Amino acid sequence: MARQNKKGGIALVTIGLAIVLLVFNLGRLTQRNEERRTNPAPVEAPEQHKSHSTKKPKVLRELDTFTGKVIGIKDGDTFEVLYDSVPERVRLAEIDCPEKKQAFGMKAKQYASDLCFGKTVTVINTGRDRYGRIVGKITTQEGTNVNEQMIKAGFAWHYKQYSDNAKLDDYEAQAREKHLGLWADNNPTPPWDYRKERRRK
């Protein structure tokens, strides 16, 4: 009988301790929740992205006549020439080639590429256009005047709005007579008319 009472006492003590621990833990949990409500954790500010507006504008170099390597052909009359480790975009003076989406536009680009891509050329700068491109005359090391050759081959018009070069008039007339390049069409659309029409749409 005494042994049973002893076991019962131990059981009661164990239950009592368990209740005390449970009450203690509940008290701590309640205290933590209260602290979180009164002192919320600081919200981290989102990381600020760097503004691209601080990028320095490209400085246009004052170039007269220079020699460089043709590293890009944008279309029949617009090239990229590497000079002093910096590329310069050059728009051929006095001529206008078909736009790439026009008939013979891609052929004009290919012909220009065959003429001088990867070659060393001399550029005579006649000024810059509103896009910052050099408007110039390009001559290869072999002595080919690229501006003139594009017209001779029938892949460009003489851009009379910006030129009164009579020699280019003659080259254009000869190419037209022989039906070279774009003159294979009976009535090809000049690129300036093509651009004007696209702007209206």
XYZ file of C-alpha atoms in Angstrom:
201
model
C 0.000 0.000 0.000
C 2.821 2.398 0.912
C 4.562 1.545 -2.373
C 1.407 2.473 -4.353
C 1.120 5.799 -2.523
C 4.742 6.515 -3.320
C 4.161 5.861 -7.050
C 1.059 8.036 -7.040
C 3.006 10.875 -5.434
C 5.698 10.708 -8.085
C 3.061 10.793 -10.835
C 1.418 13.860 -9.305
C 4.759 15.656 -9.048
C 5.531 14.860 -12.688
C 2.150 16.181 -13.855
C 2.636 19.268 -11.755
C 6.025 20.000 -13.275
C 4.616 19.522 -16.773
C 1.823 22.024 -16.057
C 4.316 24.557 -14.651
C 6.544 24.259 -17.773
C 3.537 24.578 -20.073
C 2.327 27.733 -18.310
C 5.876 29.181 -18.361
C 6.308 28.554 -22.099
C 2.884 29.990 -22.905
C 3.810 33.106 -20.968
C 7.051 33.575 -22.946
C 5.273 33.041 -26.268
C 2.641 35.637 -25.384
C 5.372 38.101 -24.376
C 7.195 37.644 -27.709
C 4.029 38.212 -29.730
C 3.351 41.374 -27.760
C 6.881 42.655 -28.440
C 6.472 42.003 -32.176
C 3.248 44.003 -32.247
C 4.709 46.987 -30.408
C 8.176 46.858 -32.074
C 7.781 45.619 -35.654
C 10.938 44.566 -37.499
C 12.326 47.316 -39.747
C 11.439 46.937 -43.405
C 14.484 46.921 -45.662
C 14.399 49.554 -48.361
C 14.463 48.121 -51.888
C 17.806 48.301 -53.617
C 18.082 51.397 -55.749
C 18.919 50.740 -59.389
C 21.589 52.904 -60.880
C 20.258 55.491 -63.267
C 21.469 55.211 -66.840
C 21.025 58.950 -67.291
C 24.556 59.531 -65.972
C 26.019 57.948 -69.096
C 28.237 60.444 -70.870
C 27.147 61.450 -74.353
C 29.376 60.398 -77.235
C 31.911 63.081 -78.094
C 32.021 63.842 -81.812
C 35.605 64.036 -82.984
C 36.761 66.800 -85.279
C 38.156 64.834 -88.184
C 39.185 66.080 -91.598
C 40.800 63.349 -93.699
C 41.624 60.056 -91.977
C 42.501 56.468 -92.795
C 40.850 53.507 -91.093
C 39.468 50.005 -91.530
C 35.895 49.313 -92.628
C 34.415 47.131 -89.875
C 30.724 47.374 -90.723
C 28.346 47.893 -93.632
C 24.981 49.149 -92.374
C 23.521 49.546 -95.856
C 24.729 50.569 -99.301
C 25.733 54.074 -98.261
C 26.463 53.830 -94.526
C 29.655 52.247 -93.189
C 31.524 51.958 -89.895
C 35.209 52.821 -90.121
C 37.589 52.090 -87.264
C 39.971 54.972 -86.694
C 42.336 55.232 -83.724
C 40.507 52.284 -82.063
C 37.159 54.126 -82.185
C 34.443 53.349 -84.786
C 33.068 56.237 -86.831
C 29.830 55.929 -88.781
C 30.269 57.313 -92.285
C 27.438 58.232 -94.660
C 28.616 58.363 -98.286
C 28.346 61.934 -99.597
C 26.411 62.907 -102.750
C 24.732 59.531 -103.288
C 21.646 57.723 -101.989
C 21.279 53.946 -102.096
C 18.002 52.000 -101.905
C 16.846 51.297 -98.348
C 17.355 47.700 -97.198
C 13.641 46.876 -97.555
C 13.497 48.338 -101.051
C 14.203 46.424 -104.232
C 17.988 46.143 -104.665
C 18.558 47.428 -101.113
C 20.292 44.264 -99.930
C 22.164 43.928 -103.225
C 23.490 47.461 -102.797
C 24.646 46.551 -99.301
C 26.367 43.407 -100.578
C 28.067 45.305 -103.405
C 29.372 47.906 -100.932
C 30.635 45.094 -98.709
C 32.447 43.458 -101.625
C 34.057 46.793 -102.436
C 35.554 47.622 -99.086
C 34.537 45.539 -96.050
C 37.626 44.668 -94.014
C 39.774 46.970 -96.135
C 41.749 50.063 -95.232
C 40.177 53.186 -96.704
C 40.685 56.937 -96.701
C 37.743 59.107 -95.661
C 37.421 62.767 -96.645
C 35.036 64.366 -94.163
C 32.675 66.945 -95.682
C 30.735 67.504 -92.436
C 28.323 65.713 -90.103
C 24.601 65.126 -90.544
C 21.878 65.554 -87.906
C 22.522 62.011 -86.644
C 26.180 62.777 -85.934
C 27.442 60.664 -88.817
C 30.379 61.798 -90.899
C 29.259 62.609 -94.438
C 32.252 61.755 -96.536
C 33.960 60.419 -99.617
C 35.659 57.043 -99.303
C 38.560 55.771 -101.379
C 40.108 52.301 -101.114
C 43.851 51.644 -101.087
C 43.501 50.472 -104.683
C 42.221 53.932 -105.617
C 38.513 53.099 -106.041
C 36.198 55.986 -105.203
C 33.400 54.089 -103.441
C 30.840 56.880 -103.810
C 31.295 56.997 -107.570
C 31.494 53.227 -107.949
C 28.115 52.686 -106.259
C 26.511 54.908 -108.914
C 28.511 53.371 -111.796
C 27.328 49.877 -110.807
C 23.703 51.023 -110.676
C 23.275 50.667 -106.913
C 22.811 54.340 -106.040
C 21.228 57.567 -107.213
C 23.043 60.860 -107.511
C 21.620 62.717 -104.483
C 20.981 65.989 -106.317
C 19.310 67.607 -103.326
C 22.760 67.746 -101.704
C 25.084 67.681 -104.732
C 25.568 69.381 -108.089
C 28.398 67.093 -109.191
C 27.990 66.825 -112.997
C 30.297 63.785 -113.149
C 27.877 61.809 -110.948
C 25.025 62.792 -113.262
C 26.949 61.218 -116.140
C 27.675 58.011 -114.205
C 24.009 57.658 -113.294
C 22.896 58.216 -116.910
C 25.341 55.556 -118.137
C 24.151 53.008 -115.557
C 20.537 53.749 -116.461
C 21.280 53.259 -120.191
C 22.903 49.898 -119.536
C 20.115 48.821 -117.122
C 22.657 48.089 -114.428
C 21.620 47.225 -110.887
C 18.417 48.936 -109.797
C 17.967 50.348 -113.320
C 16.872 46.863 -114.390
C 13.458 48.029 -113.137
C 11.550 50.311 -115.479
C 10.640 52.828 -112.786
C 12.601 52.305 -109.527
C 11.482 54.334 -106.508
C 14.126 56.772 -105.259
C 14.937 56.167 -101.582
C 14.001 59.727 -100.552
C 10.469 59.150 -101.905
C 10.353 55.754 -100.190
C 11.316 57.307 -96.831
C 8.794 60.120 -97.238
C 6.021 57.597 -97.920
C 6.954 55.525 -94.868
C 6.830 58.613 -92.643
C 3.245 59.277 -93.762
C 2.078 55.811 -92.634
